[in-house]
Coordinates of C-alpha atoms and ligand atoms in Angstrom, one line a residue:
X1 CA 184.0 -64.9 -131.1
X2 CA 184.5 -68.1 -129.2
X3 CA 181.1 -69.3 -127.3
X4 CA 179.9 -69.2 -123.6
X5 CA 180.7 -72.5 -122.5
X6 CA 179.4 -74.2 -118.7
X7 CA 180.1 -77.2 -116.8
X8 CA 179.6 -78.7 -113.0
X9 CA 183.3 -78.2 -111.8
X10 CA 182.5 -80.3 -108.3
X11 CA 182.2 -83.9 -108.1
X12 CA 178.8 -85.0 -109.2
X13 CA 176.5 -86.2 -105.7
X14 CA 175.3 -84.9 -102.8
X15 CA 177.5 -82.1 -100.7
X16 CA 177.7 -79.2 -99.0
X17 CA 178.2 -76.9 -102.2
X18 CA 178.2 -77.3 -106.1
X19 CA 179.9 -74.6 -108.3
X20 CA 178.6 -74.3 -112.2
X21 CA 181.3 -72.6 -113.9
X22 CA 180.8 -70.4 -117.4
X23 CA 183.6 -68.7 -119.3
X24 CA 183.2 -66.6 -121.9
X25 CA 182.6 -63.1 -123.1
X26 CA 179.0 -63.2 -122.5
X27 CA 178.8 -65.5 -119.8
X28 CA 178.5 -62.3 -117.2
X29 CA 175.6 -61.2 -118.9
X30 CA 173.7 -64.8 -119.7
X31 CA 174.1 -65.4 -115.6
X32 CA 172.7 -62.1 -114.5
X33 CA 169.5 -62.9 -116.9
X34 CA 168.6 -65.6 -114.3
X35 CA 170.1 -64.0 -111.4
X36 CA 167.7 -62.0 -108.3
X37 CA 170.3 -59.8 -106.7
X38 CA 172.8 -57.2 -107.2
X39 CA 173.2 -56.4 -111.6
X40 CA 176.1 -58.5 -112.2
X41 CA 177.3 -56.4 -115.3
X42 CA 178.1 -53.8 -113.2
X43 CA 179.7 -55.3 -110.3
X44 CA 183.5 -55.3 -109.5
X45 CA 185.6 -58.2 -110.7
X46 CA 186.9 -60.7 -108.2
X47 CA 183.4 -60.3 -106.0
X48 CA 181.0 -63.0 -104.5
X49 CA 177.1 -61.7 -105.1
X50 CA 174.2 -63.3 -102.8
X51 CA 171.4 -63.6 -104.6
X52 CA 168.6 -66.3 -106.1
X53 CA 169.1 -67.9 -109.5
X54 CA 165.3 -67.6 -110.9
X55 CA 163.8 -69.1 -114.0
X56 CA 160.2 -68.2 -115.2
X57 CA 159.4 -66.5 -112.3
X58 CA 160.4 -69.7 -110.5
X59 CA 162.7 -69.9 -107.8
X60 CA 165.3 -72.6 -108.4
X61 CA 168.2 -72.0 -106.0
X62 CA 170.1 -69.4 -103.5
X63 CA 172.8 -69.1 -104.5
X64 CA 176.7 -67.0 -104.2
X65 CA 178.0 -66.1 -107.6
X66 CA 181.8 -65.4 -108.3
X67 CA 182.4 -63.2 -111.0
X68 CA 186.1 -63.0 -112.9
X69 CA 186.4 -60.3 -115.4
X70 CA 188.9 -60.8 -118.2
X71 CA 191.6 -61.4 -119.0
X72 CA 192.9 -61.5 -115.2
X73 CA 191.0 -65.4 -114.8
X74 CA 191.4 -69.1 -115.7
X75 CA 190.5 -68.6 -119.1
X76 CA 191.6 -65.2 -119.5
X77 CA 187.7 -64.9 -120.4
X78 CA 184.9 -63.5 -118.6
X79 CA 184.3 -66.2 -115.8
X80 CA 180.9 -67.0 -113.1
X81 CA 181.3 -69.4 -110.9
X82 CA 177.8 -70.2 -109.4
X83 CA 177.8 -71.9 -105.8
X84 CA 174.6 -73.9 -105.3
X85 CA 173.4 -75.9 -102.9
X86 CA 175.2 -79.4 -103.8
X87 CA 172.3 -81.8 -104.4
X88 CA 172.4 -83.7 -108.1
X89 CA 168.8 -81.9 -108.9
X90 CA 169.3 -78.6 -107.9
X91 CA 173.2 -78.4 -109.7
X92 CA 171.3 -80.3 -112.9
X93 CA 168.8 -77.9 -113.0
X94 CA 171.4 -75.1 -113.4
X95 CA 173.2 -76.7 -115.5
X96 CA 170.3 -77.4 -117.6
X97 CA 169.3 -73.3 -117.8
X98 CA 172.1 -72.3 -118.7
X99 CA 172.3 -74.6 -121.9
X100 CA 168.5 -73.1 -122.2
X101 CA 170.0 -69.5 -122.8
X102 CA 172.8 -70.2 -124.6
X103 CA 175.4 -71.7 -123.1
X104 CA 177.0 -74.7 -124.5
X105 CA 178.3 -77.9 -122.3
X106 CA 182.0 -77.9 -121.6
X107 CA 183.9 -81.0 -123.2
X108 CA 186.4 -82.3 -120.9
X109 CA 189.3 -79.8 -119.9
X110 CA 187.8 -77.6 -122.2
X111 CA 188.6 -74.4 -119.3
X112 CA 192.1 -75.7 -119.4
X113 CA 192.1 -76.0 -122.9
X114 CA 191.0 -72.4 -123.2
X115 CA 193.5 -71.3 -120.4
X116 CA 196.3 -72.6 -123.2
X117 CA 194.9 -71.3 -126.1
X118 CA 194.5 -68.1 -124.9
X119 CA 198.4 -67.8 -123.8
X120 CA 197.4 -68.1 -120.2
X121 CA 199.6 -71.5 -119.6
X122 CA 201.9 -73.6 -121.8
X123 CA 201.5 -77.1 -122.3
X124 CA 203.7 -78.7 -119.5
X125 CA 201.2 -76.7 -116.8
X126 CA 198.3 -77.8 -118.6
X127 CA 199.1 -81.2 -118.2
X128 CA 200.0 -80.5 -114.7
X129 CA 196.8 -79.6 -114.1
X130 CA 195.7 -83.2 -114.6
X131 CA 198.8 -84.6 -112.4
X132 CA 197.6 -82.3 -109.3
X133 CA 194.1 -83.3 -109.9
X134 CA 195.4 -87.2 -110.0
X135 CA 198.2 -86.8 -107.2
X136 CA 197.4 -89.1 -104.7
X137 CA 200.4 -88.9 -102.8
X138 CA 202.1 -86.0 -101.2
X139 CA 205.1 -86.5 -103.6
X140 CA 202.7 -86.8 -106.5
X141 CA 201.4 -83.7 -105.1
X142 CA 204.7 -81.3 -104.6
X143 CA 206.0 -82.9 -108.3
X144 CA 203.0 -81.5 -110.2
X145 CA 202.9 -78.1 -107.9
X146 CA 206.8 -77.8 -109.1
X147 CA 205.8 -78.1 -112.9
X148 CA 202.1 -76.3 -112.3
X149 CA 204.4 -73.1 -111.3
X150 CA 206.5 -73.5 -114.3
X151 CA 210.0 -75.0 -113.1
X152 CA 210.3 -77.4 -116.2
X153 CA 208.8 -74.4 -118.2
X154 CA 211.6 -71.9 -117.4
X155 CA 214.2 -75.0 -117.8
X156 CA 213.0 -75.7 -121.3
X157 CA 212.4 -71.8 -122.2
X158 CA 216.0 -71.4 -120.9
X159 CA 217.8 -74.2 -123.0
X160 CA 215.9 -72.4 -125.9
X161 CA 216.9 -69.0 -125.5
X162 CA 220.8 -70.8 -125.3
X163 CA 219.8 -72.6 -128.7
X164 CA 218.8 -69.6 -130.2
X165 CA 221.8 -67.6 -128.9
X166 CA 223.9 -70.5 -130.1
X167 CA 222.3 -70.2 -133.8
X168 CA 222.1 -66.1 -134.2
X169 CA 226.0 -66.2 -133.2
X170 CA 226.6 -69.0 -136.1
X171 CA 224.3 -66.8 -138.7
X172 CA 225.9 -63.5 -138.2
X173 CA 229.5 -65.2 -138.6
X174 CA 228.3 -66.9 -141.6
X175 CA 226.3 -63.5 -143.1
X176 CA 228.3 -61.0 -141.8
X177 CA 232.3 -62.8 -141.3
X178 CA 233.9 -59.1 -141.7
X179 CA 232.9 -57.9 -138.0
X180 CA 235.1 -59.0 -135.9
X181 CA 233.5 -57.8 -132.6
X182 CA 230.7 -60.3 -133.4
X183 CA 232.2 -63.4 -131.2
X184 CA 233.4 -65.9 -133.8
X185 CA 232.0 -68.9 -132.8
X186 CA 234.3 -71.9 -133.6
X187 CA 233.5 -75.1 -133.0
X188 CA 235.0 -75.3 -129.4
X189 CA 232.5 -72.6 -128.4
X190 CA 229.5 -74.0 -129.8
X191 CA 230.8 -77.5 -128.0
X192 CA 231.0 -76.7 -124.8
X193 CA 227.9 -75.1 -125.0
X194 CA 226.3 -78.0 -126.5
X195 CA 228.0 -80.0 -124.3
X196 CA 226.2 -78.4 -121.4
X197 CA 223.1 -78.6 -122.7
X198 CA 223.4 -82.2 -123.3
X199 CA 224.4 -83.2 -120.0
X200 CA 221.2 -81.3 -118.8
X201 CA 219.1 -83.3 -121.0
X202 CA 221.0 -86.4 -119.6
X203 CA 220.2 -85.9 -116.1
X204 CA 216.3 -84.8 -116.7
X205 CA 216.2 -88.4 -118.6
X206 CA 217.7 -89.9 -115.6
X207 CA 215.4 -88.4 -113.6
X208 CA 212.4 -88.9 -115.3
X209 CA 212.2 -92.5 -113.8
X210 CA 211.7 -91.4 -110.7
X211 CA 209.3 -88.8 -111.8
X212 CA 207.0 -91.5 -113.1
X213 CA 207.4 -93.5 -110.2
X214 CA 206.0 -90.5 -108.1
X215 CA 203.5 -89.8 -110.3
X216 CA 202.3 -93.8 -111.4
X217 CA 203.9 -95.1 -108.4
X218 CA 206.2 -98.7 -108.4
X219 CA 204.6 -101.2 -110.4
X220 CA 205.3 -104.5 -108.2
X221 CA 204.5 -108.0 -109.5
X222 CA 204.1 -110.6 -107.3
X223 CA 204.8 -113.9 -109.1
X224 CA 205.0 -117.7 -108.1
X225 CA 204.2 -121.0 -109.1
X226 CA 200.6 -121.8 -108.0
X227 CA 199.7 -122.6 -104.3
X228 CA 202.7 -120.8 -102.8
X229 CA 200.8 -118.3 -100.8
X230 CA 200.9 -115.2 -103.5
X231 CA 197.5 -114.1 -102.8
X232 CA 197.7 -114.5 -99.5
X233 CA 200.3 -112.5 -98.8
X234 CA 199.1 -109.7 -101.2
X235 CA 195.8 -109.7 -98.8
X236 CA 198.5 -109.1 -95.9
X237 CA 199.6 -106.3 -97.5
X238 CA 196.5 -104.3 -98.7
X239 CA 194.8 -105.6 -95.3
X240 CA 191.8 -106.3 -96.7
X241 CA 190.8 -109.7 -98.7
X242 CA 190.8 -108.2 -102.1
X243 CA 192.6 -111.4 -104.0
X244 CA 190.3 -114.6 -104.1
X245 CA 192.5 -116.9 -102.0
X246 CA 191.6 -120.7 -102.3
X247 CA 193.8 -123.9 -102.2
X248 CA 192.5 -124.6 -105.9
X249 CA 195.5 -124.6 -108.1
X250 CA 195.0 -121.9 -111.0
X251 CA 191.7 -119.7 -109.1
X252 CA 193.7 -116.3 -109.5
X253 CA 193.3 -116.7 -113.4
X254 CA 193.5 -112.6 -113.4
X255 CA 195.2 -110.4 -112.6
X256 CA 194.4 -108.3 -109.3
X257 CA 195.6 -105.5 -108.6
X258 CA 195.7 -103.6 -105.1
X259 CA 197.7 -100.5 -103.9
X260 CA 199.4 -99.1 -100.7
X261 CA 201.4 -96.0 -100.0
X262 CA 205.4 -96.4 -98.8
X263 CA 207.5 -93.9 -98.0
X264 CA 205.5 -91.7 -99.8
X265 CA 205.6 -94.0 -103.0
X266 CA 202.5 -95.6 -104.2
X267 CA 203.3 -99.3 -104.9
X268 CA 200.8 -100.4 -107.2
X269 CA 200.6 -104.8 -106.4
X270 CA 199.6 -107.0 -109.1
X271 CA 198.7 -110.5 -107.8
X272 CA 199.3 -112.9 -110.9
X273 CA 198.1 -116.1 -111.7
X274 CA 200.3 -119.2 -110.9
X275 CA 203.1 -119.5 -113.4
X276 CA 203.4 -123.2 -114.8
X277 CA 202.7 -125.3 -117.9
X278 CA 199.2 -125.7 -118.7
X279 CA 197.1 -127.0 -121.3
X280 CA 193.8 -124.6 -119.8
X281 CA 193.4 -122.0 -122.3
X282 CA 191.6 -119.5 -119.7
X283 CA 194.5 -120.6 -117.5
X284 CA 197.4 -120.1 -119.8
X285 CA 196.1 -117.0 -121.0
X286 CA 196.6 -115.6 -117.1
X287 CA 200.3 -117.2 -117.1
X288 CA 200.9 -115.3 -120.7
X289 CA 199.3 -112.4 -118.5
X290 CA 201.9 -113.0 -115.4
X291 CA 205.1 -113.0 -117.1
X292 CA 204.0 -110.0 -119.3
X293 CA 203.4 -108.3 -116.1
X294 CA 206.8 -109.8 -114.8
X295 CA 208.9 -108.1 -117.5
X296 CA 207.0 -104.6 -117.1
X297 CA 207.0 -104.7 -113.6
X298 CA 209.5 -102.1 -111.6
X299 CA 209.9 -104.8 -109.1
X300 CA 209.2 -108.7 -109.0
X301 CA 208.4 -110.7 -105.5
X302 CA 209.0 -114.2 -106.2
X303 CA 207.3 -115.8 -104.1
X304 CA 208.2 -119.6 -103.1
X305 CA 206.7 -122.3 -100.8
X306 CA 209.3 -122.8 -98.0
X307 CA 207.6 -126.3 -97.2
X308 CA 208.4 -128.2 -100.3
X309 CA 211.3 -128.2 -102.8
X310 CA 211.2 -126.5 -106.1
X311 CA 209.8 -127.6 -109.1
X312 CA 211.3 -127.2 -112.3
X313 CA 208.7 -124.0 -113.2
X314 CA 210.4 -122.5 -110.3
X315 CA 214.0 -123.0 -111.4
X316 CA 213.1 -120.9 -114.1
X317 CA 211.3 -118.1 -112.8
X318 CA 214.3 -117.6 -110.3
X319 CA 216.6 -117.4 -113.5
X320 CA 214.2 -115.5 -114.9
X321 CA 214.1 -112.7 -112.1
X322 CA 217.5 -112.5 -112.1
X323 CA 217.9 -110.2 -114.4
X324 CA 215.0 -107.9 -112.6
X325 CA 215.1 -105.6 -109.6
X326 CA 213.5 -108.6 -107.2
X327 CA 213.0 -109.8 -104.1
X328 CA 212.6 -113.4 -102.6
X329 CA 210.0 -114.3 -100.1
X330 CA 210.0 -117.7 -99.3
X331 CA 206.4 -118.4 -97.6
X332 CA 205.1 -120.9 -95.4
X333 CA 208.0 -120.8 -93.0
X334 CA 205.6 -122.1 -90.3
X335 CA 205.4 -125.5 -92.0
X336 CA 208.5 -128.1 -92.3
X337 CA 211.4 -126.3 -93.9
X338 CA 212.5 -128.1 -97.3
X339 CA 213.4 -125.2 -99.0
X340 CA 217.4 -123.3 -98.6
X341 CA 217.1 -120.3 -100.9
X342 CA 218.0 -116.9 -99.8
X343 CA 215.4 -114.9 -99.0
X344 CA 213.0 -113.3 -96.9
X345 CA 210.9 -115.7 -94.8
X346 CA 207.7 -115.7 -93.5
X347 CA 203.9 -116.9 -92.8
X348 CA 201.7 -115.2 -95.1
X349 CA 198.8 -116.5 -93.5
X350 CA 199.8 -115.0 -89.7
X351 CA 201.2 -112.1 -91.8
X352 CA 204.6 -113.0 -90.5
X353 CA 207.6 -111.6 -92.6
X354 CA 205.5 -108.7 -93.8
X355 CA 207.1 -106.0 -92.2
X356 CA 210.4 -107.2 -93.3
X357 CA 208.8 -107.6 -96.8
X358 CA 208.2 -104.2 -96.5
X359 CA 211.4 -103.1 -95.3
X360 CA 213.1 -104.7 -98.8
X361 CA 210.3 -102.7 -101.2
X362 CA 211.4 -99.7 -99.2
X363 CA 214.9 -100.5 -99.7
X364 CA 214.2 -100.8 -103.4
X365 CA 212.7 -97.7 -103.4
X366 CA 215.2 -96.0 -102.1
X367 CA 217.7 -97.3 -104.6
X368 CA 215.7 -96.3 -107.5
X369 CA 214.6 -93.2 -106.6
X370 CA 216.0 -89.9 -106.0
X371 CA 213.7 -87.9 -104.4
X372 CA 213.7 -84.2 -103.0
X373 CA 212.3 -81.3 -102.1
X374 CA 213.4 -79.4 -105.3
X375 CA 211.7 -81.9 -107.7
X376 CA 211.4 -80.9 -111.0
X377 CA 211.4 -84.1 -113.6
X378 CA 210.1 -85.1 -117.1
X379 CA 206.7 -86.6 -115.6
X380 CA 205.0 -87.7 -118.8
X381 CA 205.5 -89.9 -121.7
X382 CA 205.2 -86.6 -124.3
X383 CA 208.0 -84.5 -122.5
X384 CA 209.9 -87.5 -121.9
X385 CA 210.7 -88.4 -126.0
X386 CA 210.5 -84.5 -126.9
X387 CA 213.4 -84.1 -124.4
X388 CA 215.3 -87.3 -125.8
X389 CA 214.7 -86.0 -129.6
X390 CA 216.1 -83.0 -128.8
X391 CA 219.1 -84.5 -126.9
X392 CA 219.7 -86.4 -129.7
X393 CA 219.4 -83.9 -132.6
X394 CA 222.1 -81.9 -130.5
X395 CA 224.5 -85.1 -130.1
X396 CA 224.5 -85.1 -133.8
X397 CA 225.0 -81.7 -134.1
X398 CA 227.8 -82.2 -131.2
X399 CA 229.3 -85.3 -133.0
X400 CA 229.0 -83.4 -136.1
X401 CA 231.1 -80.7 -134.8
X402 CA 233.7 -83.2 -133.4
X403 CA 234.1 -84.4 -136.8
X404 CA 235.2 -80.7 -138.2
X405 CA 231.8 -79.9 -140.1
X406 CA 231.1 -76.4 -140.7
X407 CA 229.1 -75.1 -138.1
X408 CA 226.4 -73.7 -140.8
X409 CA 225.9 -77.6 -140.9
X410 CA 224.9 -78.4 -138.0
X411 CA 222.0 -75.1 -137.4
X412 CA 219.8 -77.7 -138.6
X413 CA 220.5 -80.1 -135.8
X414 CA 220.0 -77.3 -133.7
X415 CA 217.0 -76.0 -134.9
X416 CA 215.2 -79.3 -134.6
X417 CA 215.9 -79.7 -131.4
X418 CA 214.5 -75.7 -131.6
X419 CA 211.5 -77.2 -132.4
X420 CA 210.9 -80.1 -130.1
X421 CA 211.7 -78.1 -126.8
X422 CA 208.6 -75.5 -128.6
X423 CA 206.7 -78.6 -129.1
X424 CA 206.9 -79.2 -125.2
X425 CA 205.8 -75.9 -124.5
X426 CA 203.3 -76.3 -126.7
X427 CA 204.4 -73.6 -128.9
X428 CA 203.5 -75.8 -132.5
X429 CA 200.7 -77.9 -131.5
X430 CA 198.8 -80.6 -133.5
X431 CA 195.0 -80.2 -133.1
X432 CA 194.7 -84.2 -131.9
X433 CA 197.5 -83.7 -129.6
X434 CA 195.6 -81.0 -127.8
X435 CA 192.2 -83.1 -128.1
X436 CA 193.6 -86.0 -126.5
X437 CA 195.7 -84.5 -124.1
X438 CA 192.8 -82.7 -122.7
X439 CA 190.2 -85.3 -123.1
X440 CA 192.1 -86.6 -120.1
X441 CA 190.8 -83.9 -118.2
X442 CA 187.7 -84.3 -116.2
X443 CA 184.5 -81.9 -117.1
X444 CA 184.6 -78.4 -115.6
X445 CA 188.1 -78.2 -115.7
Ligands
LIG1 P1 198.4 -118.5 -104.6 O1 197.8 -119.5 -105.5 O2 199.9 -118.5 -104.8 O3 197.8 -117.1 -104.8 O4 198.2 -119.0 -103.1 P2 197.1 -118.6 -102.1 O5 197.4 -117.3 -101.4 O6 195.7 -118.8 -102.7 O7 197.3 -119.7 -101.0 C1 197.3 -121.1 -101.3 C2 197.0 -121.9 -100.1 O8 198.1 -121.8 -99.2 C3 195.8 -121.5 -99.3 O9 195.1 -122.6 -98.7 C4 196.4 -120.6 -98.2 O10 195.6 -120.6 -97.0 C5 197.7 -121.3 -97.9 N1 198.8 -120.5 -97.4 C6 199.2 -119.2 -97.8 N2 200.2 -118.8 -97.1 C7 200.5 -119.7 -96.1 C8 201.4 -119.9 -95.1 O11 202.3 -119.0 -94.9 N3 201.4 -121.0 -94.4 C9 200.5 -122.0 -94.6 N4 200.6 -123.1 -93.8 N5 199.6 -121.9 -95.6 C10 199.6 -120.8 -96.3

């Protein structure tokens, strides 16, 4: 029988309430052994009880407690929630009692953990679980509600149910040939079905970019030689002075990284240091830094110093950006212009060209992203290359077809991809995979 585990599910400080929460078959019957009020074994499910939690004959806290029976709860186990007050002693001390009777400490996630094993969830709502916890964006927000209520769930379970479909029709022609009322599937049948699944799989790929720019937000690297103004105008942006502006060439040796919210995006900045040749090891080590975080970035500013002309370092990084979704701001535009790029232009220091600045992120925004209402994309790495294995097992299987293979041939194909979209689900698990996955998690959840 699995054990009675307990955890502080609110953030750990001072507030208005805590809640200690235990699941587990016993966990009913170890709370009401330190609980002054109504017998909590025998009241309904689903009730809040008033009452005092008391431990050798000692007060320690009023408290309301929340019982759950199961299998109707998180867990689908026996759940108390306890609602202290919400000081750090009196949630501690609790918390310590409990372990004093039997309970065991919670690892991370380990509620959500239990909610999968027990069936309750599958393993795309688990991990929305975290993304609803981490949203910190409205889009964030209504993208991990979508997938929390099971839209990519039923989407995946669907293909599935088509896959297996696809595969019983292919056995029973191959086992049993002499029924002819069993649908002979030829290999145009099984194409355009495969075909449709495919293109499915194509678009949720598409799509998953702009899932993970709801959920991670737009990675935006603001790069320059030294001097031209890029910490400056970064401080503009987050409208605080979080970069270390100086006029020492080099000073922003790291990278710093500050965040706003546009459109509903979050744009995650990343202030580098100057890019030139340098024999300063610390330095060069931030300019390795800068153009690593130039090539990951979603979307480059160059930034370049409107008062002078360019230097060669500069030449480059323009070439360089080139191939990049970027944007130009020419800085400084409130000294002598020497400079006739195209671009936006502006004064970093008055914060002058920032709205327009802006305006272009937005812009790039918009042209990467689809968003709407109805989202329901691939929001993690894990989904994401189960989805692509499986789309690629089934263009093999599709190809395969094309090519005149017997169809018995290609069940394989489609019972990889079988397992993959299971995998998703979290139907065949690997023990580290859950142990990581949920380690993620914070405690009490
Ligand atoms: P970074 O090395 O590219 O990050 O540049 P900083 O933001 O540290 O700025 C370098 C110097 O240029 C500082 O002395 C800033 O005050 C100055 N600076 C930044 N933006 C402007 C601007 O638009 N006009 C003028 N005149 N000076 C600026």
């Amino acid at each position: 029988m699995e054990d009675t585990i307990c955890a502080i599910s609110t953030a750990v400080g001072v507030g208005g309430i805590s809640i200690i929460r235990v699941s587990g078959n016993d966990s009913i019957k170890l709370v009401n052994s330190i609980f002054k009020g109504k017998d909590l074994t025998k009241v309904d499910s689903n009730t809040i009880n008033y009452g005092h939690i008391v431990y050798n004959n000692e007060i320690i806290d009023e408290v309301l407690v929340s019982i759950m029976r199961a299998p109707k709860t998180y867990t689908k186990e026996n759940i108390v929630e306890i609602n202290s007050h919400g000081g750090i002693a009196v949630t501690n001390k609790i918390l310590e009692i409990l372990l004093l009777i039997g309970c065991r400490e919670a690892e991370p996630g380990e509620f959500t953990k239990r909610a999968f094993l027990n069936g309750r969830i599958d393993l795309i709502k688990a991990e929305s679980v975290i993304d609803v916890i981490n949203a910190e964006t409205e889009n964030a927000r209504s993208l991990s509600v979508n997938n929390l209520t099971g839209k990519l769930s039923s989407i995946i379970r669907e293909v599935k149910k088509e896959l297996l479909a696809l595969e019983a029709n292919i056995e029973v022609n191959i086992d049993y040939p002499e029924y002819e009322d069993i649908e002979d599937i030829t290999n145009e049948k099984a194409i355009i079905a495969l075909e449709k699944i495919t293109e499915k799989f194509d678009e949720l790929i598409k799509e998953s970019k702009t899932g993970k720019i709801i959920k991670n937000g737009l990675d935006v690297a603001i790069i320059g030689a030294p001097n031209v103004g890029k910490s400056s105008i970064l401080n503009a942006l987050l409208e605080e002075n979080k970069a270390i502006v100086t006029d020492i060439e080099g000073t922003t040796r790291d990278i710093v990284e500050g965040r706003i919210i546009l459109n509903g995006i979050m744009i995650n900045f990343i202030d580098t240091a100057g890019i030139r040749e340098t024999k300063d090891i610390v330095e060069k080590i931030g300019v390795d830094k800068s153009l690593e975080k130039l090539n990951d970035a979603d979307l480059v500013i160059l930034v370049l110093d409107g008062s002078r002309k360019l230097i060669e370092d500069e030449k480059e990084l323009i070439e360089k950006v080139k191939t990049k979704n970027h944007i130009i701001f020419i800085n400084k535009n409130d000294l002598n212009k020497k400079l006739n790029i195209e671009g936006i232009t502006g004064n970093a220091k008055e914060t002058n060209g920032l709205d327009d600045l802006k305006k272009a992120i937005i812009k790039e925004i918009e042209s990467n992203t689809n968003i709407n209402k109805d989202m329901t994309y691939i929001s993690n790495a894990r989904q994401l290359s189960l989805i692509k294995k499986a789309d690629n097992s089934l263009k093999k299987a599709l190809q395969g077809l094309k090519e005149n293979i017997p169809v018995d041939v290609i069940t394989i194909d489609i019972e990889s991809a079988k397992n993959n979209l299971g995998e998703i689900l979290g139907e065949n698990y690997k023990e580290d995979l859950l142990d990581e996955l949920f380690s993620r998690f914070c405690i009490g959840k």
